PDB file of C-alpha atoms in Angstrom:
ATOM      1  CA  UNK A   1     103.772 100.929 124.372  1.00 69.00           C
ATOM      2  CA  UNK A   2     103.074  99.946 120.778  1.00 64.00           C
ATOM      3  CA  UNK A   3     100.942  96.921 120.393  1.00 90.00           C
ATOM      4  CA  UNK A   4      99.836  94.206 118.092  1.00 95.00           C
ATOM      5  CA  UNK A   5      97.034  92.415 119.858  1.00 95.00           C
ATOM      6  CA  UNK A   6      95.734  89.012 118.919  1.00 95.00           C
ATOM      7  CA  UNK A   7      92.335  88.371 120.397  1.00 88.00           C
ATOM      8  CA  UNK A   8      92.759  84.732 121.359  1.00 89.00           C
ATOM      9  CA  UNK A   9      95.886  83.187 122.858  1.00 92.00           C
ATOM     10  CA  UNK A  10      94.544  79.617 122.832  1.00 95.00           C
ATOM     11  CA  UNK A  11      91.764  78.070 120.788  1.00 96.00           C
ATOM     12  CA  UNK A  12      90.531  74.518 120.452  1.00 97.00           C
ATOM     13  CA  UNK A  13      88.292  73.798 117.489  1.00 97.00           C
ATOM     14  CA  UNK A  14      86.859  70.736 115.780  1.00 97.00           C
ATOM     15  CA  UNK A  15      87.554  69.640 112.232  1.00 98.00           C
ATOM     16  CA  UNK A  16      85.278  71.451 109.815  1.00 97.00           C
ATOM     17  CA  UNK A  17      84.584  74.436 112.046  1.00 97.00           C
ATOM     18  CA  UNK A  18      85.040  77.966 110.796  1.00 97.00           C
ATOM     19  CA  UNK A  19      87.732  79.802 112.733  1.00 97.00           C
ATOM     20  CA  UNK A  20      88.367  83.535 113.007  1.00 97.00           C
ATOM     21  CA  UNK A  21      91.675  84.893 114.279  1.00 97.00           C
ATOM     22  CA  UNK A  22      91.635  88.612 114.929  1.00 97.00           C
ATOM     23  CA  UNK A  23      94.588  90.990 114.999  1.00 97.00           C
ATOM     24  CA  UNK A  24      94.586  94.691 115.857  1.00 97.00           C
ATOM     25  CA  UNK A  25      97.511  97.130 115.773  1.00 96.00           C
ATOM     26  CA  UNK A  26      97.626 100.620 117.227  1.00 95.00           C
ATOM     27  CA  UNK A  27     100.659 101.967 115.349  1.00 90.00           C
ATOM     28  CA  UNK A  28      98.883 103.151 112.175  1.00 91.00           C
ATOM     29  CA  UNK A  29     100.961 100.680 110.175  1.00 91.00           C
ATOM     30  CA  UNK A  30     100.106 100.131 106.523  1.00 91.00           C
ATOM     31  CA  UNK A  31     101.361  96.544 106.274  1.00 91.00           C
ATOM     32  CA  UNK A  32      99.946  93.593 108.152  1.00 94.00           C
ATOM     33  CA  UNK A  33     100.897  89.935 107.961  1.00 96.00           C
ATOM     34  CA  UNK A  34      99.770  86.512 109.088  1.00 97.00           C
ATOM     35  CA  UNK A  35     102.384  83.818 109.686  1.00 97.00           C
ATOM     36  CA  UNK A  36     102.252  80.343 111.067  1.00 97.00           C
ATOM     37  CA  UNK A  37     105.025  78.970 113.232  1.00 96.00           C
ATOM     38  CA  UNK A  38     105.654  75.243 113.522  1.00 95.00           C
ATOM     39  CA  UNK A  39     108.458  73.410 115.338  1.00 91.00           C
ATOM     40  CA  UNK A  40     111.554  72.934 113.204  1.00 90.00           C
ATOM     41  CA  UNK A  41     110.316  75.272 110.477  1.00 92.00           C
ATOM     42  CA  UNK A  42     110.857  78.941 109.839  1.00 89.00           C
ATOM     43  CA  UNK A  43     107.949  81.322 109.938  1.00 94.00           C
ATOM     44  CA  UNK A  44     105.757  80.808 106.900  1.00 96.00           C
ATOM     45  CA  UNK A  45     103.779  83.678 105.423  1.00 95.00           C
ATOM     46  CA  UNK A  46     100.093  82.946 104.857  1.00 97.00           C
ATOM     47  CA  UNK A  47      98.753  86.300 103.674  1.00 97.00           C
ATOM     48  CA  UNK A  48      99.711  89.924 103.883  1.00 94.00           C
ATOM     49  CA  UNK A  49      98.039  93.248 103.255  1.00 94.00           C
ATOM     50  CA  UNK A  50      99.580  96.598 102.379  1.00 90.00           C
ATOM     51  CA  UNK A  51      96.406  98.640 102.526  1.00 90.00           C
ATOM     52  CA  UNK A  52      92.805  98.492 103.574  1.00 92.00           C
ATOM     53  CA  UNK A  53      90.828  95.982 101.499  1.00 89.00           C
ATOM     54  CA  UNK A  54      94.041  94.822  99.801  1.00 91.00           C
ATOM     55  CA  UNK A  55      95.448  91.340 100.286  1.00 94.00           C
ATOM     56  CA  UNK A  56      98.236  89.281  98.810  1.00 94.00           C
ATOM     57  CA  UNK A  57      98.886  85.556  99.048  1.00 95.00           C
ATOM     58  CA  UNK A  58     101.984  84.462 100.858  1.00 94.00           C
ATOM     59  CA  UNK A  59     103.728  81.123 100.634  1.00 92.00           C
ATOM     60  CA  UNK A  60     100.965  78.928 102.079  1.00 96.00           C
ATOM     61  CA  UNK A  61      97.537  80.516 101.488  1.00 97.00           C
ATOM     62  CA  UNK A  62      95.631  77.289 100.830  1.00 96.00           C
ATOM     63  CA  UNK A  63      92.851  76.738 103.335  1.00 96.00           C
ATOM     64  CA  UNK A  64      92.975  80.321 104.588  1.00 98.00           C
ATOM     65  CA  UNK A  65      91.427  83.659 103.720  1.00 97.00           C
ATOM     66  CA  UNK A  66      91.826  87.134 105.180  1.00 97.00           C
ATOM     67  CA  UNK A  67      89.893  90.316 105.649  1.00 97.00           C
ATOM     68  CA  UNK A  68      91.100  93.875 106.127  1.00 96.00           C
ATOM     69  CA  UNK A  69      88.136  96.229 106.364  1.00 95.00           C
ATOM     70  CA  UNK A  70      89.924  98.743 108.590  1.00 96.00           C
ATOM     71  CA  UNK A  71      93.553  99.793 108.658  1.00 95.00           C
ATOM     72  CA  UNK A  72      94.135  98.599 112.187  1.00 96.00           C
ATOM     73  CA  UNK A  73      92.485  95.180 111.883  1.00 97.00           C
ATOM     74  CA  UNK A  74      93.535  92.105 109.922  1.00 97.00           C
ATOM     75  CA  UNK A  75      91.601  88.886 110.315  1.00 97.00           C
ATOM     76  CA  UNK A  76      92.612  85.369 109.359  1.00 98.00           C
ATOM     77  CA  UNK A  77      89.816  82.957 108.504  1.00 98.00           C
ATOM     78  CA  UNK A  78      89.936  79.190 108.329  1.00 97.00           C
ATOM     79  CA  UNK A  79      86.799  78.305 106.384  1.00 94.00           C
ATOM     80  CA  UNK A  80      86.862  74.644 107.402  1.00 97.00           C
ATOM     81  CA  UNK A  81      89.520  73.847 109.952  1.00 97.00           C
ATOM     82  CA  UNK A  82      91.613  70.724 109.497  1.00 97.00           C
ATOM     83  CA  UNK A  83      94.017  68.984 111.844  1.00 97.00           C
ATOM     84  CA  UNK A  84      97.015  70.040 109.750  1.00 97.00           C
ATOM     85  CA  UNK A  85      96.158  73.635 110.589  1.00 98.00           C
ATOM     86  CA  UNK A  86      97.015  73.033 114.228  1.00 98.00           C
ATOM     87  CA  UNK A  87      99.745  75.595 114.771  1.00 97.00           C
ATOM     88  CA  UNK A  88     100.861  78.865 116.330  1.00 97.00           C
ATOM     89  CA  UNK A  89      99.595  81.829 114.314  1.00 98.00           C
ATOM     90  CA  UNK A  90     101.486  85.099 114.495  1.00 97.00           C
ATOM     91  CA  UNK A  91     100.210  88.433 113.302  1.00 97.00           C
ATOM     92  CA  UNK A  92     102.657  91.244 112.525  1.00 96.00           C
ATOM     93  CA  UNK A  93     102.622  94.780 111.214  1.00 94.00           C
ATOM     94  CA  UNK A  94     105.108  97.245 109.714  1.00 90.00           C
ATOM     95  CA  UNK A  95     105.221 100.660 108.134  1.00 84.00           C
ATOM     96  CA  UNK A  96     105.259 101.125 104.381  1.00 71.00           C
ATOM     97  CA  UNK A  97     108.687 101.825 102.968  1.00 62.00           C
ATOM     98  CA  UNK A  98     111.280 100.100 100.862  1.00 52.00           C
ATOM     99  CA  UNK A  99     109.204  97.243  99.554  1.00 50.00           C
ATOM    100  CA  UNK A 100     106.742  95.391 101.718  1.00 47.00           C
ATOM    101  CA  UNK A 101     109.166  94.175 104.329  1.00 47.00           C
ATOM    102  CA  UNK A 102     112.468  95.505 103.005  1.00 48.00           C
ATOM    103  CA  UNK A 103     114.034  97.318 105.879  1.00 59.00           C
ATOM    104  CA  UNK A 104     110.818  97.604 107.785  1.00 76.00           C
ATOM    105  CA  UNK A 105     110.867  96.098 111.197  1.00 88.00           C
ATOM    106  CA  UNK A 106     108.009  93.770 111.994  1.00 92.00           C
ATOM    107  CA  UNK A 107     106.117  94.157 115.257  1.00 94.00           C
ATOM    108  CA  UNK A 108     104.527  90.868 116.217  1.00 96.00           C
ATOM    109  CA  UNK A 109     101.597  89.905 118.347  1.00 95.00           C
ATOM    110  CA  UNK A 110     102.005  87.289 121.064  1.00 93.00           C
ATOM    111  CA  UNK A 111     100.429  84.586 118.916  1.00 95.00           C
ATOM    112  CA  UNK A 112      97.310  82.463 118.818  1.00 96.00           C
ATOM    113  CA  UNK A 113      97.834  78.770 119.438  1.00 96.00           C
ATOM    114  CA  UNK A 114      95.164  76.843 117.551  1.00 97.00           C
ATOM    115  CA  UNK A 115      94.473  73.169 118.108  1.00 97.00           C
ATOM    116  CA  UNK A 116      92.124  71.430 115.688  1.00 98.00           C
ATOM    117  CA  UNK A 117      90.742  68.110 116.909  1.00 97.00           C
TER     118      UNK A 117
ATOM    119  CA  UNK B   1     115.712  77.608  95.962  1.00 77.00           C
ATOM    120  CA  UNK B   2     115.836  79.988  98.862  1.00 85.00           C
ATOM    121  CA  UNK B   3     116.827  78.806 102.301  1.00 90.00           C
ATOM    122  CA  UNK B   4     118.307  79.820 105.614  1.00 96.00           C
ATOM    123  CA  UNK B   5     120.285  77.598 107.954  1.00 96.00           C
ATOM    124  CA  UNK B   6     120.967  78.134 111.616  1.00 97.00           C
ATOM    125  CA  UNK B   7     121.766  75.705 114.423  1.00 97.00           C
ATOM    126  CA  UNK B   8     118.770  74.202 116.175  1.00 97.00           C
ATOM    127  CA  UNK B   9     120.044  74.593 119.707  1.00 97.00           C
ATOM    128  CA  UNK B  10     123.036  76.010 121.574  1.00 98.00           C
ATOM    129  CA  UNK B  11     124.032  76.003 125.217  1.00 98.00           C
ATOM    130  CA  UNK B  12     126.194  78.600 126.930  1.00 97.00           C
ATOM    131  CA  UNK B  13     127.143  79.680 130.439  1.00 97.00           C
ATOM    132  CA  UNK B  14     125.981  82.793 132.218  1.00 97.00           C
ATOM    133  CA  UNK B  15     128.544  85.577 131.789  1.00 97.00           C
ATOM    134  CA  UNK B  16     130.102  84.010 128.699  1.00 98.00           C
ATOM    135  CA  UNK B  17     129.939  84.927 124.995  1.00 98.00           C
ATOM    136  CA  UNK B  18     128.013  83.020 122.346  1.00 98.00           C
ATOM    137  CA  UNK B  19     127.905  83.344 118.568  1.00 98.00           C
ATOM    138  CA  UNK B  20     124.849  82.171 116.633  1.00 98.00           C
ATOM    139  CA  UNK B  21     125.522  81.640 112.947  1.00 98.00           C
ATOM    140  CA  UNK B  22     123.150  81.977 110.027  1.00 98.00           C
ATOM    141  CA  UNK B  23     123.810  81.170 106.372  1.00 98.00           C
ATOM    142  CA  UNK B  24     121.404  82.145 103.646  1.00 97.00           C
ATOM    143  CA  UNK B  25     120.720  81.649  99.962  1.00 95.00           C
ATOM    144  CA  UNK B  26     118.227  84.037  98.435  1.00 93.00           C
ATOM    145  CA  UNK B  27     117.239  85.414  95.051  1.00 90.00           C
ATOM    146  CA  UNK B  28     118.615  88.880  95.517  1.00 91.00           C
ATOM    147  CA  UNK B  29     119.279  90.342  98.928  1.00 92.00           C
ATOM    148  CA  UNK B  30     117.885  93.315 100.793  1.00 90.00           C
ATOM    149  CA  UNK B  31     119.177  92.763 104.271  1.00 92.00           C
ATOM    150  CA  UNK B  32     119.333  90.343 107.183  1.00 95.00           C
ATOM    151  CA  UNK B  33     117.253  90.543 110.354  1.00 95.00           C
ATOM    152  CA  UNK B  34     117.646  88.984 113.775  1.00 97.00           C
ATOM    153  CA  UNK B  35     114.701  88.582 116.128  1.00 97.00           C
ATOM    154  CA  UNK B  36     114.525  87.254 119.683  1.00 98.00           C
ATOM    155  CA  UNK B  37     111.597  85.136 120.811  1.00 96.00           C
ATOM    156  CA  UNK B  38     111.079  84.080 124.411  1.00 96.00           C
ATOM    157  CA  UNK B  39     108.966  80.986 124.903  1.00 93.00           C
ATOM    158  CA  UNK B  40     105.284  81.782 124.468  1.00 89.00           C
ATOM    159  CA  UNK B  41     105.954  85.376 123.477  1.00 91.00           C
ATOM    160  CA  UNK B  42     106.112  87.505 120.347  1.00 92.00           C
ATOM    161  CA  UNK B  43     109.345  87.741 118.368  1.00 95.00           C
ATOM    162  CA  UNK B  44     111.013  91.099 118.931  1.00 95.00           C
ATOM    163  CA  UNK B  45     113.445  92.883 116.631  1.00 94.00           C
ATOM    164  CA  UNK B  46     117.136  92.820 117.527  1.00 95.00           C
ATOM    165  CA  UNK B  47     119.114  93.957 114.499  1.00 94.00           C
ATOM    166  CA  UNK B  48     119.197  94.616 110.761  1.00 93.00           C
ATOM    167  CA  UNK B  49     122.268  94.449 108.518  1.00 94.00           C
ATOM    168  CA  UNK B  50     122.388  95.304 104.844  1.00 92.00           C
ATOM    169  CA  UNK B  51     126.056  96.270 104.481  1.00 93.00           C
ATOM    170  CA  UNK B  52     129.056  94.094 105.271  1.00 96.00           C
ATOM    171  CA  UNK B  53     130.470  94.460 108.717  1.00 96.00           C
ATOM    172  CA  UNK B  54     129.648  94.478 112.375  1.00 96.00           C
ATOM    173  CA  UNK B  55     126.819  96.415 114.018  1.00 93.00           C
ATOM    174  CA  UNK B  56     127.101  96.723 117.763  1.00 94.00           C
ATOM    175  CA  UNK B  57     124.168  97.409 120.039  1.00 91.00           C
ATOM    176  CA  UNK B  58     125.011  97.047 123.695  1.00 94.00           C
ATOM    177  CA  UNK B  59     125.665  93.421 124.599  1.00 97.00           C
ATOM    178  CA  UNK B  60     124.427  92.272 121.197  1.00 97.00           C
ATOM    179  CA  UNK B  61     126.292  92.592 117.893  1.00 97.00           C
ATOM    180  CA  UNK B  62     125.398  91.365 114.422  1.00 97.00           C
ATOM    181  CA  UNK B  63     127.755  90.701 111.548  1.00 98.00           C
ATOM    182  CA  UNK B  64     127.115  90.306 107.834  1.00 98.00           C
ATOM    183  CA  UNK B  65     129.190  89.055 104.912  1.00 97.00           C
ATOM    184  CA  UNK B  66     127.168  89.394 101.712  1.00 96.00           C
ATOM    185  CA  UNK B  67     129.771  87.637  99.579  1.00 95.00           C
ATOM    186  CA  UNK B  68     129.639  84.573 101.837  1.00 96.00           C
ATOM    187  CA  UNK B  69     125.897  84.632 102.510  1.00 96.00           C
ATOM    188  CA  UNK B  70     126.685  84.585 106.202  1.00 96.00           C
ATOM    189  CA  UNK B  71     125.662  86.400 109.332  1.00 98.00           C
ATOM    190  CA  UNK B  72     126.142  85.912 113.018  1.00 98.00           C
ATOM    191  CA  UNK B  73     124.640  87.274 116.190  1.00 98.00           C
ATOM    192  CA  UNK B  74     127.102  87.740 119.039  1.00 98.00           C
ATOM    193  CA  UNK B  75     125.817  87.918 122.587  1.00 98.00           C
ATOM    194  CA  UNK B  76     128.223  89.033 125.306  1.00 97.00           C
ATOM    195  CA  UNK B  77     128.013  88.857 129.101  1.00 97.00           C
ATOM    196  CA  UNK B  78     125.213  86.357 128.853  1.00 98.00           C
ATOM    197  CA  UNK B  79     122.358  86.663 131.307  1.00 97.00           C
ATOM    198  CA  UNK B  80     119.718  84.105 132.194  1.00 97.00           C
ATOM    199  CA  UNK B  81     117.106  86.296 130.503  1.00 97.00           C
ATOM    200  CA  UNK B  82     118.913  85.745 127.184  1.00 98.00           C
ATOM    201  CA  UNK B  83     117.531  82.204 127.140  1.00 98.00           C
ATOM    202  CA  UNK B  84     115.281  82.381 124.085  1.00 98.00           C
ATOM    203  CA  UNK B  85     115.049  81.425 120.444  1.00 97.00           C
ATOM    204  CA  UNK B  86     116.890  83.629 117.955  1.00 98.00           C
ATOM    205  CA  UNK B  87     115.384  83.901 114.492  1.00 97.00           C
ATOM    206  CA  UNK B  88     117.360  84.842 111.410  1.00 97.00           C
ATOM    207  CA  UNK B  89     115.509  86.214 108.360  1.00 96.00           C
ATOM    208  CA  UNK B  90     116.809  87.389 104.988  1.00 94.00           C
ATOM    209  CA  UNK B  91     114.992  89.802 102.707  1.00 90.00           C
ATOM    210  CA  UNK B  92     115.057  88.761  99.060  1.00 87.00           C
ATOM    211  CA  UNK B  93     114.853  90.822  95.868  1.00 85.00           C
ATOM    212  CA  UNK B  94     111.071  91.194  96.313  1.00 81.00           C
ATOM    213  CA  UNK B  95     111.530  92.240  99.925  1.00 80.00           C
ATOM    214  CA  UNK B  96     109.942  88.993 101.056  1.00 85.00           C
ATOM    215  CA  UNK B  97     111.403  87.569 104.249  1.00 90.00           C
ATOM    216  CA  UNK B  98     112.883  84.074 104.269  1.00 93.00           C
ATOM    217  CA  UNK B  99     113.022  82.767 107.829  1.00 95.00           C
ATOM    218  CA  UNK B 100     115.314  80.301 109.499  1.00 96.00           C
ATOM    219  CA  UNK B 101     113.830  77.754 111.912  1.00 96.00           C
ATOM    220  CA  UNK B 102     115.397  79.526 114.859  1.00 97.00           C
ATOM    221  CA  UNK B 103     118.173  78.713 117.318  1.00 98.00           C
ATOM    222  CA  UNK B 104     117.131  77.860 120.848  1.00 97.00           C
ATOM    223  CA  UNK B 105     119.731  79.282 123.235  1.00 98.00           C
ATOM    224  CA  UNK B 106     119.948  77.714 126.679  1.00 98.00           C
ATOM    225  CA  UNK B 107     121.878  79.611 129.341  1.00 97.00           C
ATOM    226  CA  UNK B 108     123.202  77.656 132.297  1.00 96.00           C
ATOM    227  CA  UNK B 109     124.266  79.203 135.602  1.00 94.00           C
TER     228      UNK B 109
END
């Protein structure tokens, strides 16, 4: 069974802490994505990567950074967590093809619910 | 601007049929996706349409009208396990996905 695994399902952090969210996929996918999901809003893209060591800003990159040192792993970093970063974070991956996400189906992880106090 | 609209919540009866609508406005268009997301779980792919018309896949069908910027997901013979949120997403000219807020479908016995 193909998998996108997010290391932490639930995290509680304090304002100002550095937070690492890890995502690993076992499908040899080129593309990886980080989204956040908030009630009443569509998924919002934070960052994506189409190759190792490559990264591209999405719609809401402020306050976040990413790292992709290996093809299978894509990490999201909150340098100094703030309460407005309390959210569900979803990692996804897809194969390379027509554009970054053209007709490529996304496989999602189960999500990491982050609460910042 | 780019946006996607879908109803926030719908209720239907087990065994019945339900249609979830999605309208979109994007800069260019490279297809329309539907995903299902059970509470606390990952979204999973249901369908992709890029040409006008109806795509049928078992109990689920998806329809697209590019000229109207409109799609729907049709679920037949509803089962309790179909209770979930259904996410609509359109791919724009840069192949970036624009997501709707999701439709929460409640199935009653």
